[in-house]
XYZ file of C-alpha atoms in Angstrom:
625
model
C -64.857 -20.047 14.066
C -68.115 -21.256 15.375
C -71.692 -22.059 14.486
C -73.302 -21.520 17.864
C -75.578 -23.525 20.089
C -78.233 -25.851 18.719
C -81.350 -23.744 18.808
C -79.790 -20.416 17.985
C -78.745 -19.800 14.467
C -76.151 -17.228 15.493
C -72.852 -17.593 13.713
C -73.580 -20.438 11.449
C -76.356 -22.266 12.621
C -78.960 -23.442 10.375
C -78.282 -27.043 10.030
C -81.055 -29.339 9.600
C -80.210 -30.852 12.883
C -79.465 -27.382 14.067
C -82.059 -25.351 12.401
C -84.567 -27.964 13.219
C -82.335 -29.870 15.402
C -81.202 -27.407 17.796
C -84.485 -26.399 18.907
C -87.414 -27.376 16.962
C -89.110 -28.098 20.108
C -91.492 -26.750 22.568
C -95.052 -27.903 22.626
C -94.756 -31.497 21.653
C -93.422 -33.000 24.836
C -96.824 -33.010 26.418
C -98.287 -34.860 23.488
C -100.986 -32.218 23.649
C -102.496 -31.979 20.197
C -105.794 -30.179 19.656
C -108.556 -32.744 20.051
C -110.598 -33.617 16.979
C -114.329 -32.889 17.169
C -116.142 -35.977 18.544
C -118.323 -36.374 15.484
C -115.415 -36.520 13.038
C -112.743 -39.133 12.682
C -109.270 -37.846 11.809
C -108.431 -38.552 8.209
C -105.392 -40.610 7.297
C -102.335 -38.542 6.298
C -101.468 -38.356 2.612
C -98.339 -37.569 0.633
C -99.973 -34.415 -0.756
C -100.781 -33.216 2.752
C -97.196 -33.879 3.818
C -95.877 -31.794 0.927
C -98.136 -28.889 1.887
C -97.126 -29.177 5.528
C -93.412 -29.028 4.716
C -93.863 -26.010 2.448
C -95.811 -24.115 5.123
C -93.355 -25.136 7.847
C -90.351 -23.909 5.870
C -91.970 -20.536 5.269
C -92.742 -20.124 8.951
C -89.282 -21.245 10.039
C -87.519 -18.920 7.640
C -89.246 -15.820 9.025
C -88.532 -16.783 12.627
C -84.933 -17.729 11.902
C -84.265 -14.325 10.361
C -85.812 -12.586 13.362
C -83.764 -14.687 15.766
C -80.559 -14.163 13.816
C -80.966 -10.391 13.769
C -81.521 -10.371 17.530
C -78.419 -12.504 18.061
C -76.312 -10.206 15.903
C -77.303 -7.157 17.931
C -76.812 -8.975 21.240
C -73.239 -9.973 20.409
C -72.355 -6.514 19.121
C -74.065 -4.587 21.930
C -73.934 -6.589 25.157
C -76.636 -5.158 27.429
C -79.454 -6.521 29.564
C -81.933 -5.260 26.979
C -80.309 -6.970 24.003
C -80.042 -10.197 25.992
C -83.762 -9.996 26.752
C -84.678 -9.302 23.119
C -82.550 -12.231 21.963
C -84.002 -14.604 24.531
C -87.538 -13.661 23.506
C -86.825 -14.126 19.798
C -85.257 -17.511 20.415
C -88.085 -18.559 22.694
C -90.554 -17.749 19.916
C -88.525 -19.818 17.467
C -88.228 -22.644 19.959
C -91.970 -22.752 20.522
C -92.853 -22.691 16.827
C -90.302 -25.364 16.027
C -91.761 -27.622 18.666
C -95.226 -27.339 17.204
C -93.860 -28.217 13.775
C -91.772 -31.117 15.079
C -94.813 -32.623 16.723
C -96.957 -32.150 13.645
C -94.268 -33.719 11.442
C -94.698 -37.038 13.229
C -98.074 -37.462 11.560
C -96.340 -38.268 8.263
C -93.867 -40.851 9.521
C -94.162 -44.088 7.572
C -95.709 -42.566 4.454
C -94.150 -43.252 1.083
C -92.870 -39.810 0.109
C -90.460 -38.179 -2.347
C -86.901 -38.395 -1.012
C -86.575 -34.654 -0.372
C -89.822 -34.475 1.585
C -88.959 -37.534 3.667
C -85.533 -36.060 4.476
C -87.024 -32.733 5.529
C -89.501 -34.428 7.845
C -86.718 -36.506 9.366
C -84.517 -33.468 9.920
C -87.442 -31.556 11.377
C -87.727 -34.123 14.149
C -84.070 -33.988 15.151
C -84.855 -31.667 18.002
C -85.393 -31.065 21.654
C -88.745 -29.979 23.068
C -89.476 -27.871 26.120
C -93.264 -27.663 26.413
C -93.603 -25.634 29.591
C -93.664 -21.879 28.920
C -91.701 -21.000 32.042
C -89.061 -23.667 31.462
C -88.694 -22.667 27.834
C -88.195 -19.029 28.824
C -85.669 -20.044 31.466
C -83.791 -22.186 28.940
C -83.383 -19.376 26.416
C -82.403 -16.877 29.093
C -79.783 -19.202 30.548
C -78.288 -19.676 27.096
C -78.104 -15.938 26.435
C -76.811 -15.185 29.915
C -73.914 -17.656 29.734
C -72.732 -16.353 26.368
C -72.856 -12.772 27.620
C -71.053 -13.669 30.850
C -68.286 -15.266 28.812
C -67.982 -12.195 26.591
C -67.790 -9.804 29.554
C -65.443 -11.876 31.747
C -62.273 -10.206 33.019
C -59.341 -11.382 35.124
C -58.090 -8.810 37.618
C -54.615 -9.815 38.861
C -53.547 -8.853 42.335
C -50.512 -6.659 42.917
C -47.892 -7.543 45.472
C -49.661 -5.334 48.027
C -52.923 -7.196 47.524
C -54.662 -4.486 45.517
C -56.246 -5.230 42.143
C -54.274 -4.513 38.999
C -55.793 -3.569 35.626
C -58.452 -6.098 34.656
C -57.648 -8.099 31.530
C -60.161 -9.345 28.925
C -59.623 -12.633 27.158
C -57.862 -11.186 24.105
C -55.170 -9.620 26.298
C -54.766 -12.839 28.274
C -54.466 -14.773 25.012
C -51.681 -12.398 23.964
C -49.806 -13.248 27.156
C -50.308 -16.966 26.527
C -48.988 -16.588 22.983
C -45.978 -14.391 23.640
C -44.746 -14.788 27.200
C -41.984 -17.237 28.032
C -42.244 -16.721 31.794
C -43.858 -19.843 33.311
C -45.117 -17.895 36.318
C -46.817 -15.249 34.168
C -48.287 -17.926 31.915
C -49.631 -19.821 34.892
C -51.173 -16.683 36.392
C -52.952 -15.800 33.133
C -54.147 -19.389 32.663
C -55.460 -19.804 36.204
C -56.981 -16.322 36.177
C -59.062 -16.943 33.067
C -60.141 -20.432 34.079
C -61.437 -19.060 37.376
C -63.964 -16.840 35.568
C -66.262 -19.633 34.398
C -67.156 -20.587 37.959
C -69.588 -17.654 37.950
C -71.919 -19.414 35.511
C -71.374 -23.034 36.482
C -74.757 -23.321 38.195
C -76.427 -21.776 35.150
C -74.772 -24.460 33.046
C -76.011 -27.205 35.382
C -79.567 -25.875 35.074
C -79.205 -25.520 31.315
C -78.064 -29.148 30.949
C -81.060 -30.382 32.928
C -83.532 -28.440 30.782
C -81.794 -29.411 27.566
C -81.900 -33.097 28.499
C -85.556 -32.812 29.398
C -86.287 -31.425 25.954
C -84.212 -34.076 24.177
C -85.842 -36.943 26.039
C -89.259 -35.579 25.163
C -88.368 -36.230 21.527
C -87.194 -39.761 22.208
C -83.451 -39.213 22.525
C -81.543 -40.590 25.487
C -80.056 -37.137 26.185
C -78.811 -34.044 24.361
C -75.478 -35.667 23.538
C -77.354 -38.435 21.730
C -79.422 -35.795 19.913
C -76.243 -34.086 18.675
C -74.731 -37.353 17.468
C -77.951 -38.204 15.635
C -77.370 -35.279 13.289
C -74.753 -37.195 11.274
C -76.990 -39.558 9.290
C -76.163 -42.470 11.606
C -77.044 -43.650 15.084
C -75.423 -41.955 18.106
C -73.485 -45.133 18.901
C -72.253 -45.471 15.326
C -71.079 -41.840 15.291
C -69.175 -42.300 18.565
C -67.504 -45.404 17.152
C -66.636 -43.598 13.921
C -64.969 -40.738 15.796
C -62.973 -43.181 17.923
C -61.922 -45.157 14.834
C -60.761 -41.992 13.112
C -58.862 -40.838 16.183
C -57.015 -44.151 16.362
C -55.882 -43.622 12.760
C -54.157 -40.325 13.516
C -53.140 -40.929 17.144
C -49.597 -42.170 16.316
C -48.844 -38.895 14.518
C -50.120 -36.873 17.488
C -48.055 -38.925 19.929
C -44.900 -38.319 17.889
C -45.612 -34.575 17.880
C -46.394 -34.547 21.602
C -43.169 -36.362 22.476
C -41.081 -33.963 20.387
C -42.762 -30.849 21.825
C -42.318 -32.098 25.393
C -38.577 -32.597 24.778
C -38.210 -29.085 23.365
C -40.207 -27.456 26.164
C -38.136 -29.339 28.706
C -35.032 -27.872 27.098
C -36.565 -24.384 27.340
C -38.085 -24.438 30.815
C -36.052 -27.115 32.551
C -36.847 -30.429 34.235
C -38.476 -28.769 37.242
C -41.226 -27.361 34.997
C -41.599 -29.992 32.272
C -41.394 -33.712 33.074
C -39.383 -36.126 30.962
C -42.442 -38.314 30.462
C -46.186 -37.983 30.915
C -48.434 -34.974 30.395
C -47.249 -31.470 29.500
C -48.410 -28.634 31.810
C -51.264 -26.960 29.939
C -50.075 -23.369 30.381
C -46.886 -23.895 28.371
C -48.398 -24.635 24.954
C -49.029 -21.076 23.786
C -52.819 -21.205 23.901
C -55.362 -20.712 26.678
C -56.919 -24.126 25.998
C -53.870 -25.986 24.597
C -55.941 -26.555 21.471
C -53.338 -25.318 18.993
C -49.643 -24.876 19.582
C -48.363 -22.668 16.764
C -47.400 -19.889 19.177
C -44.618 -22.031 20.609
C -43.120 -22.683 17.192
C -40.064 -20.520 18.018
C -39.335 -22.861 20.931
C -39.671 -26.108 18.986
C -38.565 -25.210 15.469
C -35.767 -27.249 13.930
C -32.312 -26.003 14.829
C -30.273 -24.076 12.264
C -33.014 -24.059 9.652
C -32.652 -21.181 7.193
C -36.284 -20.048 7.138
C -36.904 -16.657 8.724
C -40.029 -15.430 6.946
C -42.715 -14.035 9.278
C -46.108 -13.309 7.716
C -47.321 -11.496 10.842
C -44.359 -9.161 10.628
C -45.006 -8.479 6.939
C -48.688 -7.707 7.548
C -47.892 -5.448 10.511
C -45.117 -3.570 8.717
C -47.442 -2.871 5.807
C -50.125 -1.606 8.146
C -52.567 -4.105 6.629
C -56.097 -3.050 7.525
C -58.868 -5.385 8.612
C -60.668 -4.801 5.314
C -57.506 -5.618 3.357
C -57.177 -8.875 5.305
C -60.707 -9.826 4.246
C -60.020 -8.758 0.665
C -57.090 -11.185 0.471
C -59.382 -14.016 1.584
C -62.184 -12.979 -0.760
C -59.681 -13.006 -3.609
C -58.942 -16.669 -2.992
C -62.582 -17.673 -3.401
C -63.157 -15.491 -6.452
C -60.002 -16.976 -8.026
C -61.869 -20.303 -7.976
C -64.740 -18.758 -9.939
C -66.978 -17.947 -6.950
C -68.918 -14.701 -6.704
C -67.682 -11.497 -5.066
C -69.022 -10.750 -1.608
C -72.184 -8.602 -1.609
C -71.768 -4.877 -0.906
C -73.852 -5.317 2.237
C -71.157 -7.627 3.604
C -68.746 -4.701 3.773
C -71.377 -2.332 5.147
C -72.678 -4.590 7.927
C -69.784 -6.785 9.086
C -67.830 -6.003 12.246
C -64.130 -6.337 11.395
C -62.403 -4.405 14.197
C -62.963 -4.208 17.926
C -65.080 -1.161 18.866
C -63.574 1.200 21.407
C -66.883 2.317 22.895
C -68.477 -0.965 23.980
C -68.022 -4.623 24.751
C -68.572 -7.199 21.995
C -68.120 -10.954 21.697
C -64.886 -10.952 19.674
C -64.908 -14.679 19.004
C -64.636 -14.937 15.202
C -67.899 -15.965 13.574
C -69.663 -15.974 10.210
C -73.332 -15.029 9.911
C -76.089 -15.692 7.406
C -78.763 -13.246 8.495
C -81.461 -13.738 5.861
C -80.465 -17.048 4.201
C -79.878 -15.158 0.980
C -77.186 -12.506 0.607
C -77.114 -10.683 3.939
C -73.949 -12.443 5.059
C -71.527 -10.969 7.584
C -68.412 -11.638 9.612
C -67.935 -10.593 13.225
C -64.252 -10.666 14.099
C -61.789 -8.326 15.792
C -59.161 -8.657 13.054
C -55.490 -7.990 13.726
C -52.711 -8.021 11.105
C -51.340 -11.416 12.139
C -50.759 -14.746 10.449
C -53.323 -16.341 12.759
C -56.051 -13.893 11.735
C -55.016 -14.133 8.064
C -55.736 -17.859 8.255
C -58.889 -17.368 10.340
C -60.519 -14.979 7.887
C -59.921 -17.475 5.065
C -61.733 -19.976 7.289
C -64.647 -17.675 8.128
C -65.280 -16.833 4.487
C -65.603 -20.575 3.891
C -68.807 -20.415 5.945
C -69.967 -17.397 3.972
C -69.338 -18.975 0.575
C -71.087 -22.157 1.684
C -74.097 -20.024 2.703
C -74.119 -18.272 -0.649
C -73.738 -21.543 -2.565
C -76.774 -23.248 -1.037
C -79.048 -20.221 -0.696
C -81.259 -21.484 -3.542
C -82.008 -24.699 -1.651
C -85.250 -24.967 0.372
C -85.025 -23.613 3.922
C -84.431 -26.974 5.595
C -81.534 -27.747 3.250
C -79.764 -24.408 3.691
C -76.905 -25.819 5.689
C -73.867 -28.013 5.427
C -74.099 -31.721 4.714
C -73.121 -31.993 8.368
C -71.691 -29.490 10.825
C -68.171 -30.706 10.113
C -68.566 -29.828 6.441
C -69.314 -26.233 7.337
C -66.088 -25.954 9.328
C -63.998 -27.826 6.758
C -64.757 -25.576 3.778
C -62.623 -22.639 4.855
C -60.038 -24.880 6.488
C -59.504 -26.588 3.144
C -58.830 -23.207 1.553
C -56.414 -22.356 4.382
C -54.361 -25.448 3.481
C -53.604 -23.657 0.217
C -51.910 -20.759 2.040
C -48.532 -21.962 0.807
C -45.380 -19.960 0.004
C -46.442 -20.005 -3.651
C -49.813 -18.460 -2.762
C -48.187 -15.755 -0.634
C -45.788 -14.900 -3.450
C -48.675 -14.558 -5.886
C -50.311 -12.103 -3.477
C -47.089 -10.118 -3.149
C -46.832 -10.940 0.555
C -43.629 -12.922 0.060
C -40.704 -11.804 -2.072
C -38.634 -14.092 -4.280
C -35.663 -13.787 -1.913
C -37.658 -14.411 1.278
C -36.798 -17.630 3.079
C -40.003 -19.407 4.138
C -38.200 -22.483 5.395
C -38.233 -26.005 4.051
C -40.945 -28.660 4.101
C -40.226 -29.709 7.675
C -40.452 -26.107 8.901
C -43.825 -25.607 7.277
C -45.208 -29.028 8.129
C -44.235 -28.628 11.771
C -46.087 -25.324 11.936
C -49.140 -26.906 10.313
C -48.991 -29.847 12.704
C -48.902 -27.486 15.679
C -52.154 -26.007 14.330
C -53.920 -29.035 12.919
C -52.656 -32.215 14.548
C -52.422 -30.725 18.033
C -56.064 -29.706 17.739
C -57.520 -33.163 17.089
C -57.567 -34.609 20.627
C -58.834 -31.318 22.033
C -61.730 -31.343 19.576
C -62.528 -34.912 20.559
C -62.232 -34.193 24.273
C -64.687 -31.278 24.433
C -67.651 -33.317 23.272
C -66.471 -36.554 24.880
C -66.798 -34.623 28.151
C -70.197 -33.175 27.270
C -71.549 -36.506 26.094
C -70.723 -37.820 29.578
C -72.240 -34.765 31.254
C -75.465 -34.952 29.254
C -75.676 -38.696 29.845
C -75.510 -38.113 33.607
C -72.234 -40.028 33.899
C -70.471 -36.928 35.261
C -72.076 -34.921 38.055
C -71.434 -31.179 38.572
C -69.049 -31.803 41.459
C -67.009 -34.042 39.125
C -66.888 -31.687 36.136
C -63.213 -30.795 36.482
C -62.117 -34.278 37.475
C -63.653 -35.722 34.309
C -62.344 -32.844 32.158
C -58.752 -33.365 33.261
C -58.979 -37.128 33.061
C -59.913 -36.773 29.378
C -57.265 -34.073 28.924
C -54.547 -36.426 30.118
C -55.914 -39.413 28.191
C -56.325 -37.724 24.816
C -54.176 -34.575 24.843
C -51.481 -35.642 27.272
C -51.710 -32.354 29.206
C -52.095 -31.583 32.901
C -53.625 -28.749 34.913
C -50.883 -26.317 36.011
C -52.458 -25.857 39.456
C -54.570 -28.014 41.767
C -58.246 -28.291 40.854
C -60.703 -26.065 42.716
C -63.636 -27.638 44.534
C -66.170 -25.543 42.620
C -64.193 -25.345 39.389
C -65.636 -25.292 35.872
C -62.594 -25.387 33.584
C -64.590 -26.670 30.619
C -66.693 -23.509 30.796
C -63.606 -21.388 30.141
C -64.034 -22.401 26.495
C -66.555 -20.348 24.499
C -68.189 -23.361 22.870
C -69.092 -24.839 26.257
C -70.496 -21.575 27.595
C -72.427 -21.123 24.335
C -73.323 -24.834 24.112
C -71.930 -25.241 20.593
C -71.395 -28.886 19.669
C -67.661 -29.429 19.091
C -67.318 -32.804 17.384
C -67.860 -30.880 14.139
C -64.327 -29.496 14.475
C -62.824 -32.960 14.811
C -64.769 -34.070 11.757
C -63.716 -30.930 9.898
C -60.032 -31.427 10.673
C -60.117 -34.759 8.868
C -62.523 -33.762 6.097
C -60.415 -30.785 5.063
C -57.528 -33.064 4.107
C -59.892 -35.378 2.224
C -61.295 -32.336 0.392
C -57.819 -30.965 -0.326
C -56.567 -34.258 -1.738
C -59.599 -34.493 -4.052
C -59.365 -30.870 -5.202
C -55.634 -31.118 -5.868
C -56.259 -34.189 -8.004
C -59.002 -32.313 -9.850
C -56.566 -29.470 -10.459
C -54.120 -31.939 -12.026
C -51.577 -31.553 -9.235
C -49.249 -34.544 -8.823
C -46.689 -33.373 -6.227
C -46.643 -33.813 -2.439
C -50.032 -33.021 -0.940
C -48.613 -30.515 1.534
C -47.239 -28.335 -1.287
C -50.513 -28.042 -3.232
C -52.424 -24.779 -3.538
C -55.644 -24.668 -5.548
C -55.566 -20.858 -5.728
C -56.668 -19.709 -9.173
C -57.756 -23.147 -10.393
C -61.252 -22.847 -11.860
C -61.603 -26.597 -12.432
C -61.081 -27.316 -8.744
C -63.405 -24.404 -7.958
C -66.207 -25.877 -10.044
C -65.851 -29.203 -8.247
C -65.966 -27.460 -4.887
C -68.920 -25.239 -5.796
C -70.931 -28.233 -6.996
C -70.625 -29.852 -3.578
C -71.283 -26.611 -1.704
C -74.493 -25.985 -3.626
C -75.970 -29.280 -2.374
C -76.240 -27.900 1.145
C -77.952 -30.444 3.393
C -80.096 -31.870 0.605
C -78.194 -35.191 0.596
C -76.792 -37.351 3.415
C -73.205 -36.280 4.000
C -71.612 -39.535 2.743
C -73.238 -38.832 -0.642
C -71.939 -35.256 -0.698
C -68.480 -36.504 0.274
C -68.523 -39.164 -2.433
C -69.585 -36.656 -5.083
C -66.384 -34.701 -4.557
C -63.844 -37.211 -3.245
C -65.104 -40.663 -4.254
C -64.984 -41.609 -0.547
C -67.951 -42.334 1.710
C -66.601 -42.139 5.242
C -64.457 -40.023 7.516
C -60.864 -41.054 6.917
C -57.545 -39.977 8.418
C -55.426 -41.281 5.536
C -55.317 -37.928 3.706
C -54.066 -36.171 6.840
C -51.494 -38.916 7.351
C -50.350 -38.545 3.734
C -50.051 -34.763 4.133
C -47.843 -35.064 7.220
C -45.899 -38.200 6.218
C -42.522 -36.407 5.813
C -42.952 -34.780 9.211
C -43.861 -38.041 10.923
C -40.631 -39.644 9.722
C -38.632 -36.609 10.845
C -40.324 -36.463 14.272
C -39.616 -40.120 14.953
C -35.980 -39.601 14.011
C -35.681 -36.516 16.228
C -37.394 -38.224 19.160
C -34.949 -41.112 18.977
C -32.000 -38.726 18.935
C -33.391 -36.585 21.754
C -34.084 -39.676 23.860
C -30.503 -40.827 23.391
C -29.218 -37.378 24.354
C -31.414 -37.258 27.442
C -30.301 -40.721 28.489
C -26.648 -39.736 28.075
C -27.142 -36.698 30.326
C -28.561 -38.911 33.080
C -25.589 -41.254 33.021
């Protein structure tokens, strides 16, 4: 579920602002260009020269990107000092070459050029530059080291006698967070994992300083501004657009938050959950409180007839990891898209190896920008992973759709597009879809609209403020507004402001709670996920209309509809060749990020939540009298 840090193309990276923009930078910061011979005056740049430059640059970038991507794949599947070193060296080579190209691209600024060439040159300069060889090497090694430290982190609880118990990796701690209903156990798992990131806090501080140095060398205020510049608008305009969009959907989130707090208070009691204010973060069923579907049993509507459990069905059938992927592949092929290449099945990692450590965080990979596409995911037969693999294949099918574009356009229209593709498909995982797959019988009881919408809201709506918060924090860090000693203070201030959650234990003086999230340790920009969580509903509304569907948006599944598939494929094939508002308009008729489709999707739930909150408030008031 990620696309990795800016200069590494690991798990979905190639974006123009990523491919070029994550790290096209190394040499240029010094302004050191080879001097022209004294007797000759440099000739003026021409459009023909610019065309040749872009063609040569793309060829060079493609070879280095493939080399870097292969190194990254090995490093995440075999975590050793050697693979980390190989990866760092490959990425350093890419970083250096990209910097040389970014500097050279400036020569053609201001020329009248074909639109495609002008766009490529612009994207090529969305980059950071680290000219010093030693600093560049340190930068790549810090990046690799932090990701590996995250992947190898373990929490070793203490027994009552003070001795260490069995050490727990993240996936086992996540299982506790999802399934336990013991507040003390939840708190211990939460605090234990969040303590692990302190080990690489100083590496992160050094990384931020080097990253900012490289961004400023290219004329950006800081790395946060560089990231925001990758959305075909100014950094300030992007920040304002995200805030505007958040304000659209905030009332829905607040209604959900109020309802969940009431229900958790009923479960855990007033000594654990307050009547008002933030919810303790360890009680929401997820290590980062980013999605709340695991607490559905605690908050589901009373006396509802639905009892269908997809996880139970998958487990009882002994559904293999490959079968899980086959279900997802079948959705895309039902839309008229191609079958996955044979090499996908030969080279993907679908289950957790027993003989070594791997980074299990789900990710999709485009190794050669053609058909060597892969997934790395430790798949379990659960509803969560069923949804996740539909999401990951969205990345893969986007890669396959735009593979015929030039190198610099082999990416999503923006990073949010790449995340939204598979999420849009996941919105079509409806009871009707499950019945057509044979995973739900005619007499199964999946629950009514409110049941299903509440579950979706716990996944989708609960996620929005978290997605906003992660980069709101990093924008402040990169801008120098938050110093290392204030990392946790700023993180929890934003957590309370946007998510309405609180830390379950006092902050530690040297804490680094933000670093307990993979995307911070790996320096993966996160605003893309906020963008994607709105875009997916805009995409779904447009595709359902294309399919001729006229019912409630939340009941629509485009599974098997070739007309909707053609519309989708046409947009996917554009890649990054057009500014994202143009790509959005081509499919939806809309030109900006808009929360109205999400609001439409959840409208019945919003009315129900407000009704329930009023009733619960009256009940709570009566108990106090």
